[in-house]
mmCIF file of C-alpha atoms in Angstrom:
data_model
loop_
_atom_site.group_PDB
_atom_site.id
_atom_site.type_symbol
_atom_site.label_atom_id
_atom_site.label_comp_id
_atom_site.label_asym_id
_atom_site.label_seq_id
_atom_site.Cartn_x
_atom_site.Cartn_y
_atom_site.Cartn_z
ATOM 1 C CA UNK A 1 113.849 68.911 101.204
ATOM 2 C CA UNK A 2 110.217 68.648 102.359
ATOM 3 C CA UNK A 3 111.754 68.458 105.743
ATOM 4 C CA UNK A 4 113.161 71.969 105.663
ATOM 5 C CA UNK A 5 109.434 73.175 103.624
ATOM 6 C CA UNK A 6 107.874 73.594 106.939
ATOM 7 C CA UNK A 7 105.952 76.691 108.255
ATOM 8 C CA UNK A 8 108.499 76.626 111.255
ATOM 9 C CA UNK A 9 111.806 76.342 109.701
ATOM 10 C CA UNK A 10 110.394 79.149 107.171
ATOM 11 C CA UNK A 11 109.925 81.482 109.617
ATOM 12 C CA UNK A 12 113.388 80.999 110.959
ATOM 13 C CA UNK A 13 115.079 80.853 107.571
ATOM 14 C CA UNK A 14 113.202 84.295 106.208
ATOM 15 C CA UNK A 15 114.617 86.472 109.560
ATOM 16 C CA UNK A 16 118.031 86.628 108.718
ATOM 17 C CA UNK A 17 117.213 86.040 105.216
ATOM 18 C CA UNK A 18 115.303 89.205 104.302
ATOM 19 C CA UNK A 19 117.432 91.779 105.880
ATOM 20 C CA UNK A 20 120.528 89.811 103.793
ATOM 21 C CA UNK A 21 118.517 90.585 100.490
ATOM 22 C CA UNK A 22 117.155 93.832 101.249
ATOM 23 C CA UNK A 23 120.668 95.253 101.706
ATOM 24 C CA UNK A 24 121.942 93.380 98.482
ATOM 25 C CA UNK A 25 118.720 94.759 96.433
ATOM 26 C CA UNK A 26 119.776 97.924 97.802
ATOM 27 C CA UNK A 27 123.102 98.149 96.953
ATOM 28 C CA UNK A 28 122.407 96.815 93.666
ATOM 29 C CA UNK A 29 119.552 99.060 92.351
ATOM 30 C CA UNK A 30 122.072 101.977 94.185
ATOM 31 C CA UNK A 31 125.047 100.211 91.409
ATOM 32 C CA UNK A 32 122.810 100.076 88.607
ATOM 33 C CA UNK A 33 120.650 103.174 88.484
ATOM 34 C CA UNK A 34 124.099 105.026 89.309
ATOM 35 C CA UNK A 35 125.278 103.044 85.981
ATOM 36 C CA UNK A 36 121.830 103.906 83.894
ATOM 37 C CA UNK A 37 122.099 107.512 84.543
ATOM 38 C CA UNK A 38 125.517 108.623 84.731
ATOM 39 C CA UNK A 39 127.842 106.143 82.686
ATOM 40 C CA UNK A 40 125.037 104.266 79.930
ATOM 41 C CA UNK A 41 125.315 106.220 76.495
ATOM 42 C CA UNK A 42 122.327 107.619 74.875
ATOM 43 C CA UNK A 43 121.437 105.251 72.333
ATOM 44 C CA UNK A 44 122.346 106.061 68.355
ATOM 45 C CA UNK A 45 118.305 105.955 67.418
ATOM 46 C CA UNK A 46 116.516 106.237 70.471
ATOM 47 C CA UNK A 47 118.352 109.306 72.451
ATOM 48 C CA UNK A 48 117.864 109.017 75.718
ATOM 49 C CA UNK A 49 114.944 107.179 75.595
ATOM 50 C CA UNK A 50 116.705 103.980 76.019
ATOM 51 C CA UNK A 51 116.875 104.544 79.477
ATOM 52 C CA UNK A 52 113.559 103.621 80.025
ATOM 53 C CA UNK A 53 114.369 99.734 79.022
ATOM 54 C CA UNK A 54 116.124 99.179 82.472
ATOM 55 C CA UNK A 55 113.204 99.199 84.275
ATOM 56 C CA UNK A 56 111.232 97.890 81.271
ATOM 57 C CA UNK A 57 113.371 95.326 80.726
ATOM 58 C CA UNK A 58 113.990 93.619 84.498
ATOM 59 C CA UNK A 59 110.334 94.152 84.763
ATOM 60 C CA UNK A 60 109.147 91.929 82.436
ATOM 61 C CA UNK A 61 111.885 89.620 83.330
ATOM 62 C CA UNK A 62 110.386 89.373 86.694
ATOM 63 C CA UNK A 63 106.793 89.399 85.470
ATOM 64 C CA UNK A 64 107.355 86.080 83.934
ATOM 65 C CA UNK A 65 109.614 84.703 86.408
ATOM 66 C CA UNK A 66 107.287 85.402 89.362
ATOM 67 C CA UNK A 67 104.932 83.296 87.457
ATOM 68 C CA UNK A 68 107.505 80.340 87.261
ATOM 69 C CA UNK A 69 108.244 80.443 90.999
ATOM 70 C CA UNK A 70 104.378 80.331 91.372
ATOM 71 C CA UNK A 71 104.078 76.752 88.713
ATOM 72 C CA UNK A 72 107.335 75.599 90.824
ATOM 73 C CA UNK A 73 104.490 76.082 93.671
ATOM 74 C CA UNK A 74 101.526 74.762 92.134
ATOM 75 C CA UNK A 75 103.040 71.734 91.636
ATOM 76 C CA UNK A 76 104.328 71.255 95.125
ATOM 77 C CA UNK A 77 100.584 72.289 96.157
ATOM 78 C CA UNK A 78 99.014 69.259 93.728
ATOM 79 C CA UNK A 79 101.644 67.040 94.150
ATOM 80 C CA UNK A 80 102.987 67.355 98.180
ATOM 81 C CA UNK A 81 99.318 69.238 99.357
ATOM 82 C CA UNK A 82 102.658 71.233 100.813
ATOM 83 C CA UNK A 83 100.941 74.209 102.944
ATOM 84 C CA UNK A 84 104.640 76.588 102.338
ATOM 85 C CA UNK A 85 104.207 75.505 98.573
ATOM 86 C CA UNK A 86 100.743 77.183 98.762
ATOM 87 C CA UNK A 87 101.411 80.162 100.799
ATOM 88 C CA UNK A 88 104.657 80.841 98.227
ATOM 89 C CA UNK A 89 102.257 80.238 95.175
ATOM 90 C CA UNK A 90 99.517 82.858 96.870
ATOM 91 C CA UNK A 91 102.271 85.301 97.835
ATOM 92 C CA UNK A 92 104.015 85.722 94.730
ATOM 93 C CA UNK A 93 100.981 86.344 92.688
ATOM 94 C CA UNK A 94 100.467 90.112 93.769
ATOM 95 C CA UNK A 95 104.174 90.864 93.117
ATOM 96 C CA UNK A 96 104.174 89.032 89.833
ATOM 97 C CA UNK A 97 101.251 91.805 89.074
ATOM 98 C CA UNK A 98 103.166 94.335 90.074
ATOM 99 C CA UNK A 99 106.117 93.735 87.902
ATOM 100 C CA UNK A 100 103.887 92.739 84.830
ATOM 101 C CA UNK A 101 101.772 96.109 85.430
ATOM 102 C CA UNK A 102 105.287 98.450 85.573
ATOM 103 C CA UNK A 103 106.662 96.119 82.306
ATOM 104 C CA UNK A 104 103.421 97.591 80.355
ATOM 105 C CA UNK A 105 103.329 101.061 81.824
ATOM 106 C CA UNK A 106 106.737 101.649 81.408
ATOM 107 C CA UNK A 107 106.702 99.885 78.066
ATOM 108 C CA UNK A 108 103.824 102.292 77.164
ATOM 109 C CA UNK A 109 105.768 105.227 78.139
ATOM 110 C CA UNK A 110 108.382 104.024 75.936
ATOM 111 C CA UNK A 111 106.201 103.195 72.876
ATOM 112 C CA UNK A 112 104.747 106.901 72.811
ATOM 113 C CA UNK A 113 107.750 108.357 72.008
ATOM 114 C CA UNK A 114 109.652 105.610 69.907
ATOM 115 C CA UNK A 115 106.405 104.377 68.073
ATOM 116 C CA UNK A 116 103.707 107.340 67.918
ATOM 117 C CA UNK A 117 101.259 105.363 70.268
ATOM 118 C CA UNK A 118 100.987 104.137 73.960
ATOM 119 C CA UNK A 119 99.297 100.910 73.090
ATOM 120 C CA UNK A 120 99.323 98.330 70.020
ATOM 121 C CA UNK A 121 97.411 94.990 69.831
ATOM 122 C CA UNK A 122 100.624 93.296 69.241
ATOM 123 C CA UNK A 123 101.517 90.001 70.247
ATOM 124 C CA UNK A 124 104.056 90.722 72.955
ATOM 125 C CA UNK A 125 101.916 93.554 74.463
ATOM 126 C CA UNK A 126 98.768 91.534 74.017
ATOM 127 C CA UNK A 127 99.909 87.727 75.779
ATOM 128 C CA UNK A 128 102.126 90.374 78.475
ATOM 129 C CA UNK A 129 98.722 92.181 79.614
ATOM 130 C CA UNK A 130 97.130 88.143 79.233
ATOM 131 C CA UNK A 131 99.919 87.416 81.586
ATOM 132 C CA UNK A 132 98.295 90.745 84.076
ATOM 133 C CA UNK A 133 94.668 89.693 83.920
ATOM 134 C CA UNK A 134 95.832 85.571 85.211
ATOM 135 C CA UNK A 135 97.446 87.040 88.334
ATOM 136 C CA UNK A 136 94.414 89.188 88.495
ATOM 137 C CA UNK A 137 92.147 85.966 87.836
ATOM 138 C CA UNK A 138 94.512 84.277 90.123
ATOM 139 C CA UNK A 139 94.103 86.719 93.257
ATOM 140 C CA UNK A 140 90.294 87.521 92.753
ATOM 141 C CA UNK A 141 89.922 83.242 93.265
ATOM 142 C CA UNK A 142 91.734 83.200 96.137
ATOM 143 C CA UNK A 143 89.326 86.243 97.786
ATOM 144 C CA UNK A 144 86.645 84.375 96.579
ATOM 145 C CA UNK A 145 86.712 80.847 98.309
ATOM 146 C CA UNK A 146 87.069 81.096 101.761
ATOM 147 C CA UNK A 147 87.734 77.110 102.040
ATOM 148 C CA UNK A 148 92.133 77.394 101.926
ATOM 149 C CA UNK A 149 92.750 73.929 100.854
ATOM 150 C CA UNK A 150 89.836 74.246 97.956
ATOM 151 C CA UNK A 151 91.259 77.361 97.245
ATOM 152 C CA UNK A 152 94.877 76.159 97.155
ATOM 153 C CA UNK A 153 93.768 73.462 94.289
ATOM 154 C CA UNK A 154 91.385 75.528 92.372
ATOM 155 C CA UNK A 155 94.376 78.315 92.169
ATOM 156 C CA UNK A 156 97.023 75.637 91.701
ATOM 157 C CA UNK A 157 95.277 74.224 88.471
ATOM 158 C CA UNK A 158 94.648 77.727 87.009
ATOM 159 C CA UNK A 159 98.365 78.782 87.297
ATOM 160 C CA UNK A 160 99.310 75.732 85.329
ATOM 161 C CA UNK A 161 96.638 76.121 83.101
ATOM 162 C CA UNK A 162 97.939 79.751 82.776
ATOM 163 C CA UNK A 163 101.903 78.669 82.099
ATOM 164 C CA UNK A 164 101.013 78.444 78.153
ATOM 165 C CA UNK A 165 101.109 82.070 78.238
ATOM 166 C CA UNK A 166 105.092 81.924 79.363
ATOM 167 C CA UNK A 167 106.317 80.252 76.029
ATOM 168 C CA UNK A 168 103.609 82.525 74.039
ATOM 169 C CA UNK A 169 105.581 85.708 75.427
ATOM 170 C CA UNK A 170 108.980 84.759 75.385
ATOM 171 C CA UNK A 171 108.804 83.357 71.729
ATOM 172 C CA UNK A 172 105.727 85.823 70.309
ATOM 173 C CA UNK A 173 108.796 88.346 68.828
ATOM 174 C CA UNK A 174 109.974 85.468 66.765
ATOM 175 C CA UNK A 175 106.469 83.432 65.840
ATOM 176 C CA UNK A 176 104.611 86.742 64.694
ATOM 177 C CA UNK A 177 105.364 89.594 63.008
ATOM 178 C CA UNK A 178 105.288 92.384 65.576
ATOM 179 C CA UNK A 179 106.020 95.941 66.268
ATOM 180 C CA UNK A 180 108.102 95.112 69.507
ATOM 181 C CA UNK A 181 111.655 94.278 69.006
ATOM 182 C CA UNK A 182 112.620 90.589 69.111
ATOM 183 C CA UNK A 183 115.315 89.375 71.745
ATOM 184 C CA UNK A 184 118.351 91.192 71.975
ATOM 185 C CA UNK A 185 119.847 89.913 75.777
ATOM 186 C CA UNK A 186 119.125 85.740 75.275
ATOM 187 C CA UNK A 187 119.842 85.189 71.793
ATOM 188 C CA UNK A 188 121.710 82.375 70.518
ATOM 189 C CA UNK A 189 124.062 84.412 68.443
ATOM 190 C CA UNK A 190 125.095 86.410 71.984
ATOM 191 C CA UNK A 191 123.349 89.630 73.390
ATOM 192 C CA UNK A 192 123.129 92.160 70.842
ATOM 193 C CA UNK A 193 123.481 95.166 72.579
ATOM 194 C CA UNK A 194 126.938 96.718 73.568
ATOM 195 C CA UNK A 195 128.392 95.977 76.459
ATOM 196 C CA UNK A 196 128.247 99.875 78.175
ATOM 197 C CA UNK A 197 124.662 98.875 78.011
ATOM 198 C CA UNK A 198 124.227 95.472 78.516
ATOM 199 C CA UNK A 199 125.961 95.664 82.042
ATOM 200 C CA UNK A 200 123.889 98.522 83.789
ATOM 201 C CA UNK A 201 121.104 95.830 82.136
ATOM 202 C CA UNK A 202 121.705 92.754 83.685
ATOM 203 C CA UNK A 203 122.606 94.685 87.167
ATOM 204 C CA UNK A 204 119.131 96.316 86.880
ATOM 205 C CA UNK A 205 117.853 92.943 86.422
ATOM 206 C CA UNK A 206 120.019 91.190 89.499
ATOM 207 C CA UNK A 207 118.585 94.111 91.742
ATOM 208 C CA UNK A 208 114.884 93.541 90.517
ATOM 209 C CA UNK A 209 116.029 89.733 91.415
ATOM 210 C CA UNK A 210 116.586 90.163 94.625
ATOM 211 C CA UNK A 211 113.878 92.728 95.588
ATOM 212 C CA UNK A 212 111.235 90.174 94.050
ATOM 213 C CA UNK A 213 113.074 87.276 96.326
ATOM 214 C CA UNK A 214 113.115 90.080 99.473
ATOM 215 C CA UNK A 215 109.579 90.940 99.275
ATOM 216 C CA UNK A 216 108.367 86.988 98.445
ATOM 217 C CA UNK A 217 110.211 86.097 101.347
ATOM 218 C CA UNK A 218 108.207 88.870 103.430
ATOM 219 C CA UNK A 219 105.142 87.747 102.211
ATOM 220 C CA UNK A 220 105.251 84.412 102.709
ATOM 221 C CA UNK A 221 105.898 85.347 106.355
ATOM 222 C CA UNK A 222 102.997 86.787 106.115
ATOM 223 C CA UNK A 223 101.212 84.354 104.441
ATOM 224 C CA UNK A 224 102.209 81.867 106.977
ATOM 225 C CA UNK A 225 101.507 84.559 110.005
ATOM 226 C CA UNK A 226 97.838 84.939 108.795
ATOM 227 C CA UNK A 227 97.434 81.534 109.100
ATOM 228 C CA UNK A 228 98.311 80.711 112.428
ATOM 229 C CA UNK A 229 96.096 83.611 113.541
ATOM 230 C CA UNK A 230 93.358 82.216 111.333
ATOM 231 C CA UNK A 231 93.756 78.948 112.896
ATOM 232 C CA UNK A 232 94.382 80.606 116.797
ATOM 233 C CA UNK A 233 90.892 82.949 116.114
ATOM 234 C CA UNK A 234 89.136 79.589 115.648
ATOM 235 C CA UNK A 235 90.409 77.692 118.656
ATOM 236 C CA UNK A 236 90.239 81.048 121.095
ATOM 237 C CA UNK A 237 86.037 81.005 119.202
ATOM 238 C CA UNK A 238 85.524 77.110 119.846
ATOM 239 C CA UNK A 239 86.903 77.239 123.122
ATOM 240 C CA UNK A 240 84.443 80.199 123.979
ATOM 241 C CA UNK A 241 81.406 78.777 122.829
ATOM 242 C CA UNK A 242 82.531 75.263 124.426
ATOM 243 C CA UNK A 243 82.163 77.482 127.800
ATOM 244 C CA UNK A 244 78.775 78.996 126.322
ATOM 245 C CA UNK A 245 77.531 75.781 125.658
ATOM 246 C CA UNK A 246 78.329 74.498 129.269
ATOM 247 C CA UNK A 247 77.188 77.442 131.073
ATOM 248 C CA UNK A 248 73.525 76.571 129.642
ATOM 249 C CA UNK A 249 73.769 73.114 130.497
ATOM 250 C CA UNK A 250 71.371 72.780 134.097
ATOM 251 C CA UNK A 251 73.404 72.676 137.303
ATOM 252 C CA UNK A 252 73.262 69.463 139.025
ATOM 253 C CA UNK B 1 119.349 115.490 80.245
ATOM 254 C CA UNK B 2 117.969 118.022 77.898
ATOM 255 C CA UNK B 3 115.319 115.932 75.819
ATOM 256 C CA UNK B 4 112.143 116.153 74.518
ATOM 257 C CA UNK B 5 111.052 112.672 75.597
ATOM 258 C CA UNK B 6 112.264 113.173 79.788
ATOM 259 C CA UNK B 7 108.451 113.549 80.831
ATOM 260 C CA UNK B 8 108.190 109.481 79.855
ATOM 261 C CA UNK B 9 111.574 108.725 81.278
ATOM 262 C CA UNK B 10 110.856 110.722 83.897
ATOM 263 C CA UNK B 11 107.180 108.914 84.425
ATOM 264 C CA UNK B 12 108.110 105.539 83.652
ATOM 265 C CA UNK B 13 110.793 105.925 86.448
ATOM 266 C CA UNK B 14 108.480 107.466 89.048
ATOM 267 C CA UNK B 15 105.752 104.626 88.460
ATOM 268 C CA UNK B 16 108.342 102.053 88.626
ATOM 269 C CA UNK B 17 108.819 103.762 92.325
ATOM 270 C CA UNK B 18 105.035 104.181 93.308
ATOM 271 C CA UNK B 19 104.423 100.547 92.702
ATOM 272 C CA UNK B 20 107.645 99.412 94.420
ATOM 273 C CA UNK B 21 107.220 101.817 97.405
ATOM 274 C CA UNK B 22 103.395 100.840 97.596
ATOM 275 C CA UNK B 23 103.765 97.549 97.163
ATOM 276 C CA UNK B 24 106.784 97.297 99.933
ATOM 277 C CA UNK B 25 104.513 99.344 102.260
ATOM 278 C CA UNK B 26 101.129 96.869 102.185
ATOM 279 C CA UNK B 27 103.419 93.752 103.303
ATOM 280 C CA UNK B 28 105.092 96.258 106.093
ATOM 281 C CA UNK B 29 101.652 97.204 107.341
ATOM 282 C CA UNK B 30 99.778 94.021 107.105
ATOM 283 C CA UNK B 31 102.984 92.120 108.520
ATOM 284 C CA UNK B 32 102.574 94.458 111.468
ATOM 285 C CA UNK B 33 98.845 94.021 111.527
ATOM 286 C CA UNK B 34 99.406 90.020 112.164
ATOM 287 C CA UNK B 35 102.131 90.758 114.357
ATOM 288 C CA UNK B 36 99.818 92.401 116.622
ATOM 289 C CA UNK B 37 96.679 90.460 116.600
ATOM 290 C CA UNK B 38 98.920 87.279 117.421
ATOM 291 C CA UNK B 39 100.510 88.978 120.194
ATOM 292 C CA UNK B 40 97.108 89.813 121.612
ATOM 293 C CA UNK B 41 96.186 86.282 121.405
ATOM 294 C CA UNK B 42 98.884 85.593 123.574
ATOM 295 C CA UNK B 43 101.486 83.721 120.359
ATOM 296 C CA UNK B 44 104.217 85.732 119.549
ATOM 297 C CA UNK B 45 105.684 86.008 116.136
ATOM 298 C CA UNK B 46 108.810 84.396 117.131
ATOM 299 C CA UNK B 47 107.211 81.136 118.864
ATOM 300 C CA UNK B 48 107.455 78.313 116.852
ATOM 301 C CA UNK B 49 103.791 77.474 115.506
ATOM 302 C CA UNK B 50 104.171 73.749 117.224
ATOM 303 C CA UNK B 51 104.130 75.443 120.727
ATOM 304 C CA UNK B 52 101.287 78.200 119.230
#
């Protein structure tokens, strides 16, 4: 596998590969936002509301499971010192932000209405804006040391440092006693919510899948781009002052 | 949908597309950035980085 995990083959796996997902997110999101708006029923208590959880819902989804993809990463970093490990673990950290800052906007936006305030120091809320200010820890290290490798295994340790947070959010419904709902999709009694809902759901969620894998994949392109013009500034900048140096040298 | 609560659904929805959109935009833009600085250094985007 650690064959395939290089910079190279990356480059030529992503070109096909993000046009692929793009059109699938596409048609997806198309599927399921046709689904949340024209065929999902109001819900009984919340009215129309409800419509706000398939963005909410995916978003948190992908909120935590950017964070996983960057752990799977931070161990290939520690383990391998695997240079596409890092540059996946760097890249996913601004889009894990992303979807963790839309999960407790839109979750705001749903809490006004449904619960008379934007913002409660709940558990869930509280270890899901924790889970906001890592990847912001995370990207402000990466700004901050300019050494890549150092950089690479400072950010590597903090992310698994960070993964206590995962378990604290997924299970914080059922350990505390909180004003958030508890589970209702991964339960082990089944999902509890009817099917007319569950399916524009879990589409939602397979679009927001594929849009975080579309727009990882571009960034690690990126990522990977960056560096060989990082490392082709230097050479083209030691090459120049190798010909400085030698044009002060005395003739002979 | 006549409701008293569509300005959040309505928000929430827009956000959701302002981040997306934004966020879809920066890796455009900076993916063209490198694109161009490596072709002005003379290494394509498609060479493979052994030959760059």
């Amino acid at each position: 596998m650690l064959r395939y995990a290089n910079p190279s083959f990356v480059l030529r796996f992503v070109k096909p590969a993000i046009p692929i997902c793009a059109g699938l997110t596409a048609i997806l999101l198309a599927v399921g936002l046709y689904l949340v708006f024209f065929v999902a029923p109001a819900d009984y208590q919340q009215g129309e509301t409800v419509r706000i959880m398939y963005i909410h819902v995916p978003a948190a989804w992908l909120g935590m499971f950017a964070y996983m993809v960057m752990s799977s990463a931070a161990l290939g970093t520690l383990v391998w010192r695997h240079p596409v490990a890092d540059a996946a673990q760097k890249s996913a950290a601004p889009l894990g932000a992303m979807f963790t800052f839309v999960c407790l906007v839109t979750g705001s936006l749903w809490g006004k209405p449904m619960w008379g305030t934007y913002w409660v120091w709940d558990a869930r809320l509280t270890s899901m804006l924790v889970l906001l200010l890592i990847y912001l820890a995370l990207i402000a290290l990466w700004q901050t040391i300019e050494e890549p490798q150092r950089a690479a295994k400072a950010a590597a340790v903090m992310t698994l440092v960070g993964l206590v947070n995962i378990p604290i959010i997924k299970f914080s419904v059922d350990w505390w006693n909180t004003l958030h709902q508890p589970a209702s999709v991964f339960t082990t009694s089944g999902p509890a919510i009817y099917s007319s809902m569950l399916w524009p759901l879990l589409i939602m969620a397979v679009g927001a899948t594929f849009l975080f894998l579309t727009l990882h994949m571009m960034s690690i392109r990126n990522e990977i781009l960056r560096r060989r013009l990082d490392r082709l500034t230097h050479l083209a900048v030691a090459a120049g002052e190798a010909r400085g140096t030698a044009s002060f040298e005395p003739a002979r | 949908m006549n409701n008293p609560h569509t300005t959040f659904i309505v928000a929430s929805y827009a956000i959701t597309a302002v981040a997306v959109l934004g966020t879809i935009a920066a890796i455009m833009l900076d993916y063209r950035r490198l694109r161009r600085a490596l072709e002005k250094l003379g290494a394509p985007v498609d060479q493979r980085a052994d030959e760059g």
